[in-house]
Amino acid sequence: MTEDCIFCRIARGELGTPFVAESEHNVAFRDLAPQAPIHVLVVPRRHMTALQDAVPGHADVVADALTLATEVARQAGLLESGYRVITNDGPDAGQTVPHLHFHVLGGATLQAGLG
Ligand code: 5GP
Ligand code: ZN
């Protein structure tokens, strides 16, 4: 299953996607279709379909992902201006890639509202 997963393949380095940051459990790379001046995805190295598959068994991976998301924001100079970290879980949320990922968005005033 994970052999065909695009984010598993990226995390394994198979597609040559440059990482802007990485940690023990996660990698971070730029989104293919950015929705803000800074749009980075933080992706667990281990395949998990969505957030509900990660907790509670892999809370360490989630904590590591949020820590890396903050590191990405720091590297991008967003700590003062602000940034948003979101994950989509399932169809109503608009998840399109079934491998857990956190979007890190910033570099401009983001749209108000989350729903
Ligand atoms: P979702 O809609 O599942 O929350 O977010 C998936 C995100 O992955 C989208 O923003 C999309 O642009 C991005 N994406 C999909 N395929 C690729 C890819 O092959 N490389 C990169 N860098 N981003 C991708
Ligand atoms: Zn995967």
PDB file of C-alpha atoms and ligand atoms in Angstrom:
ATOM      1  CA  MET A   1       0.000   0.000   0.000  1.00  0.00           C
ATOM      2  CA  THR A   2       2.666   2.482   0.971  1.00  0.00           C
ATOM      3  CA  GLU A   3       4.630   1.617  -2.168  1.00  0.00           C
ATOM      4  CA  ASP A   4       2.050   3.521  -4.202  1.00  0.00           C
ATOM      5  CA  CYS A   5       1.509   6.337  -1.696  1.00  0.00           C
ATOM      6  CA  ILE A   6       2.883   9.588  -3.102  1.00  0.00           C
ATOM      7  CA  PHE A   7       3.833  11.020   0.295  1.00  0.00           C
ATOM      8  CA  CYS A   8       5.503   7.754   1.377  1.00  0.00           C
ATOM      9  CA  ARG A   9       7.536   7.925  -1.807  1.00  0.00           C
ATOM     10  CA  ILE A  10       8.473  11.569  -1.230  1.00  0.00           C
ATOM     11  CA  ALA A  11       9.370  10.870   2.415  1.00  0.00           C
ATOM     12  CA  ARG A  12      11.634   8.010   1.307  1.00  0.00           C
ATOM     13  CA  GLY A  13      13.383  10.404  -1.077  1.00  0.00           C
ATOM     14  CA  GLU A  14      12.322   8.442  -4.161  1.00  0.00           C
ATOM     15  CA  LEU A  15      11.054  11.465  -6.086  1.00  0.00           C
ATOM     16  CA  GLY A  16      13.930  13.829  -5.343  1.00  0.00           C
ATOM     17  CA  THR A  17      11.650  16.350  -3.633  1.00  0.00           C
ATOM     18  CA  PRO A  18      13.845  18.720  -1.606  1.00  0.00           C
ATOM     19  CA  PHE A  19      13.130  18.813   2.124  1.00  0.00           C
ATOM     20  CA  VAL A  20      13.053  22.261   3.718  1.00  0.00           C
ATOM     21  CA  ALA A  21      13.385  20.601   7.126  1.00  0.00           C
ATOM     22  CA  GLU A  22      13.258  17.139   8.649  1.00  0.00           C
ATOM     23  CA  SER A  23      13.148  15.454  12.016  1.00  0.00           C
ATOM     24  CA  GLU A  24      13.158  11.971  13.486  1.00  0.00           C
ATOM     25  CA  HIS A  25       9.580  11.182  12.462  1.00  0.00           C
ATOM     26  CA  ASN A  26       8.676  13.748   9.792  1.00  0.00           C
ATOM     27  CA  VAL A  27       9.848  15.514   6.662  1.00  0.00           C
ATOM     28  CA  ALA A  28       8.811  18.957   5.379  1.00  0.00           C
ATOM     29  CA  PHE A  29       8.605  20.006   1.733  1.00  0.00           C
ATOM     30  CA  ARG A  30       6.904  22.711  -0.336  1.00  0.00           C
ATOM     31  CA  ASP A  31       3.373  22.120  -1.530  1.00  0.00           C
ATOM     32  CA  LEU A  32       3.081  21.552  -5.279  1.00  0.00           C
ATOM     33  CA  ALA A  33       0.188  24.037  -5.542  1.00  0.00           C
ATOM     34  CA  PRO A  34       0.869  26.679  -2.891  1.00  0.00           C
ATOM     35  CA  GLN A  35      -2.131  28.481  -1.431  1.00  0.00           C
ATOM     36  CA  ALA A  36      -0.026  31.098   0.366  1.00  0.00           C
ATOM     37  CA  PRO A  37       3.449  32.595  -0.180  1.00  0.00           C
ATOM     38  CA  ILE A  38       4.759  30.003   2.276  1.00  0.00           C
ATOM     39  CA  HIS A  39       2.999  26.641   1.989  1.00  0.00           C
ATOM     40  CA  VAL A  40       4.904  23.673   3.359  1.00  0.00           C
ATOM     41  CA  LEU A  41       3.657  20.175   4.113  1.00  0.00           C
ATOM     42  CA  VAL A  42       4.859  18.308   7.192  1.00  0.00           C
ATOM     43  CA  VAL A  43       4.552  14.585   6.544  1.00  0.00           C
ATOM     44  CA  PRO A  44       5.265  11.599   8.792  1.00  0.00           C
ATOM     45  CA  ARG A  45       7.879   9.191   7.450  1.00  0.00           C
ATOM     46  CA  ARG A  46       5.574   6.346   8.528  1.00  0.00           C
ATOM     47  CA  HIS A  47       2.352   5.848   6.584  1.00  0.00           C
ATOM     48  CA  MET A  48      -0.783   6.927   8.430  1.00  0.00           C
ATOM     49  CA  THR A  49      -3.938   7.713   6.511  1.00  0.00           C
ATOM     50  CA  ALA A  50      -5.056  10.687   8.581  1.00  0.00           C
ATOM     51  CA  LEU A  51      -4.997  12.169  12.063  1.00  0.00           C
ATOM     52  CA  GLN A  52      -7.478   9.631  13.401  1.00  0.00           C
ATOM     53  CA  ASP A  53      -5.005   6.875  12.518  1.00  0.00           C
ATOM     54  CA  ALA A  54      -2.185   8.590  14.374  1.00  0.00           C
ATOM     55  CA  VAL A  55      -3.687   9.098  17.781  1.00  0.00           C
ATOM     56  CA  PRO A  56      -3.364   7.801  20.389  1.00  0.00           C
ATOM     57  CA  GLY A  57      -0.897   5.163  19.205  1.00  0.00           C
ATOM     58  CA  HIS A  58       1.535   7.527  17.515  1.00  0.00           C
ATOM     59  CA  ALA A  59       1.177  10.691  19.541  1.00  0.00           C
ATOM     60  CA  ASP A  60       4.956  11.060  19.446  1.00  0.00           C
ATOM     61  CA  VAL A  61       4.813  11.372  15.646  1.00  0.00           C
ATOM     62  CA  VAL A  62       2.113  14.047  15.887  1.00  0.00           C
ATOM     63  CA  ALA A  63       4.016  16.001  18.525  1.00  0.00           C
ATOM     64  CA  ASP A  64       7.133  15.778  16.362  1.00  0.00           C
ATOM     65  CA  ALA A  65       5.140  16.994  13.333  1.00  0.00           C
ATOM     66  CA  LEU A  66       3.833  20.049  15.179  1.00  0.00           C
ATOM     67  CA  THR A  67       7.311  20.803  16.474  1.00  0.00           C
ATOM     68  CA  LEU A  68       8.693  20.562  12.943  1.00  0.00           C
ATOM     69  CA  ALA A  69       5.858  22.769  11.648  1.00  0.00           C
ATOM     70  CA  THR A  70       6.957  25.437  14.097  1.00  0.00           C
ATOM     71  CA  GLU A  71      10.562  24.995  13.018  1.00  0.00           C
ATOM     72  CA  VAL A  72       9.467  25.479   9.394  1.00  0.00           C
ATOM     73  CA  ALA A  73       7.677  28.691  10.412  1.00  0.00           C
ATOM     74  CA  ARG A  74      10.755  29.870  12.286  1.00  0.00           C
ATOM     75  CA  GLN A  75      13.022  29.186   9.289  1.00  0.00           C
ATOM     76  CA  ALA A  76      10.584  31.047   7.015  1.00  0.00           C
ATOM     77  CA  GLY A  77      10.553  34.050   9.345  1.00  0.00           C
ATOM     78  CA  LEU A  78       6.885  33.654  10.234  1.00  0.00           C
ATOM     79  CA  LEU A  79       7.014  33.626  14.025  1.00  0.00           C
ATOM     80  CA  GLU A  80       6.297  37.361  14.297  1.00  0.00           C
ATOM     81  CA  SER A  81       3.883  37.748  11.381  1.00  0.00           C
ATOM     82  CA  GLY A  82       1.975  34.543  12.127  1.00  0.00           C
ATOM     83  CA  TYR A  83       1.159  31.297  10.421  1.00  0.00           C
ATOM     84  CA  ARG A  84      -1.491  28.576  10.296  1.00  0.00           C
ATOM     85  CA  VAL A  85      -1.093  24.818  10.758  1.00  0.00           C
ATOM     86  CA  ILE A  86      -3.967  22.638   9.584  1.00  0.00           C
ATOM     87  CA  THR A  87      -4.728  19.037   8.719  1.00  0.00           C
ATOM     88  CA  ASN A  88      -7.633  17.719   6.680  1.00  0.00           C
ATOM     89  CA  ASP A  89      -9.085  14.370   7.750  1.00  0.00           C
ATOM     90  CA  GLY A  90     -11.559  12.804   5.367  1.00  0.00           C
ATOM     91  CA  PRO A  91     -13.891  13.938   2.591  1.00  0.00           C
ATOM     92  CA  ASP A  92     -15.808  16.703   4.345  1.00  0.00           C
ATOM     93  CA  ALA A  93     -12.487  18.335   5.216  1.00  0.00           C
ATOM     94  CA  GLY A  94     -11.310  18.041   1.615  1.00  0.00           C
ATOM     95  CA  GLN A  95      -8.448  15.621   2.198  1.00  0.00           C
ATOM     96  CA  THR A  96      -7.024  14.632  -1.188  1.00  0.00           C
ATOM     97  CA  VAL A  97      -3.873  12.725  -0.239  1.00  0.00           C
ATOM     98  CA  PRO A  98      -4.572   9.808   2.137  1.00  0.00           C
ATOM     99  CA  HIS A  99      -1.336  10.117   4.086  1.00  0.00           C
ATOM    100  CA  LEU A 100      -1.379  12.300   7.203  1.00  0.00           C
ATOM    101  CA  HIS A 101       0.053  15.760   6.597  1.00  0.00           C
ATOM    102  CA  PHE A 102       0.009  19.178   8.195  1.00  0.00           C
ATOM    103  CA  HIS A 103      -0.120  22.316   6.061  1.00  0.00           C
ATOM    104  CA  VAL A 104       2.025  25.221   7.254  1.00  0.00           C
ATOM    105  CA  LEU A 105       0.733  28.437   5.679  1.00  0.00           C
ATOM    106  CA  GLY A 106       1.929  31.999   6.010  1.00  0.00           C
ATOM    107  CA  GLY A 107       3.647  34.952   4.428  1.00  0.00           C
ATOM    108  CA  ALA A 108       0.416  36.912   3.901  1.00  0.00           C
ATOM    109  CA  THR A 109      -2.782  37.673   5.763  1.00  0.00           C
ATOM    110  CA  LEU A 110      -4.701  34.404   5.492  1.00  0.00           C
ATOM    111  CA  GLN A 111      -8.418  34.125   4.879  1.00  0.00           C
ATOM    112  CA  ALA A 112     -10.486  34.448   8.022  1.00  0.00           C
ATOM    113  CA  GLY A 113     -12.535  31.474   9.065  1.00  0.00           C
ATOM    114  CA  LEU A 114     -11.798  27.793   9.013  1.00  0.00           C
ATOM    115  CA  GLY A 115     -14.985  26.247   7.791  1.00  0.00           C
TER     116      GLY A 115
HETATM  117  P1  5GP B   1      -5.042  17.820   1.302  1.00  0.00           P
HETATM  118  O1  5GP B   1      -6.021  18.367   0.301  1.00  0.00           O
HETATM  119  O2  5GP B   1      -5.022  16.303   1.290  1.00  0.00           O
HETATM  120  O3  5GP B   1      -5.183  18.364   2.683  1.00  0.00           O
HETATM  121  O4  5GP B   1      -3.616  18.342   0.829  1.00  0.00           O
HETATM  122  C1  5GP B   1      -2.852  17.692  -0.123  1.00  0.00           C
HETATM  123  C2  5GP B   1      -1.821  18.681  -0.603  1.00  0.00           C
HETATM  124  O5  5GP B   1      -0.775  17.963  -1.220  1.00  0.00           O
HETATM  125  C3  5GP B   1      -2.358  19.669  -1.647  1.00  0.00           C
HETATM  126  O6  5GP B   1      -2.165  20.987  -1.164  1.00  0.00           O
HETATM  127  C4  5GP B   1      -1.526  19.380  -2.897  1.00  0.00           C
HETATM  128  O7  5GP B   1      -1.194  20.542  -3.608  1.00  0.00           O
HETATM  129  C5  5GP B   1      -0.295  18.689  -2.333  1.00  0.00           C
HETATM  130  N1  5GP B   1       0.312  17.699  -3.191  1.00  0.00           N
HETATM  131  C6  5GP B   1      -0.324  16.677  -3.852  1.00  0.00           C
HETATM  132  N2  5GP B   1       0.568  15.932  -4.518  1.00  0.00           N
HETATM  133  C7  5GP B   1       1.796  16.493  -4.284  1.00  0.00           C
HETATM  134  C8  5GP B   1       3.109  16.163  -4.726  1.00  0.00           C
HETATM  135  O8  5GP B   1       3.347  15.211  -5.459  1.00  0.00           O
HETATM  136  N3  5GP B   1       4.118  16.958  -4.283  1.00  0.00           N
HETATM  137  C9  5GP B   1       3.895  18.030  -3.464  1.00  0.00           C
HETATM  138  N4  5GP B   1       4.975  18.744  -3.092  1.00  0.00           N
HETATM  139  N5  5GP B   1       2.657  18.364  -3.030  1.00  0.00           N
HETATM  140  C10 5GP B   1       1.628  17.609  -3.447  1.00  0.00           C
HETATM  141 ZN    ZN B   2       1.902   7.022   2.730  1.00  0.00          ZN
END
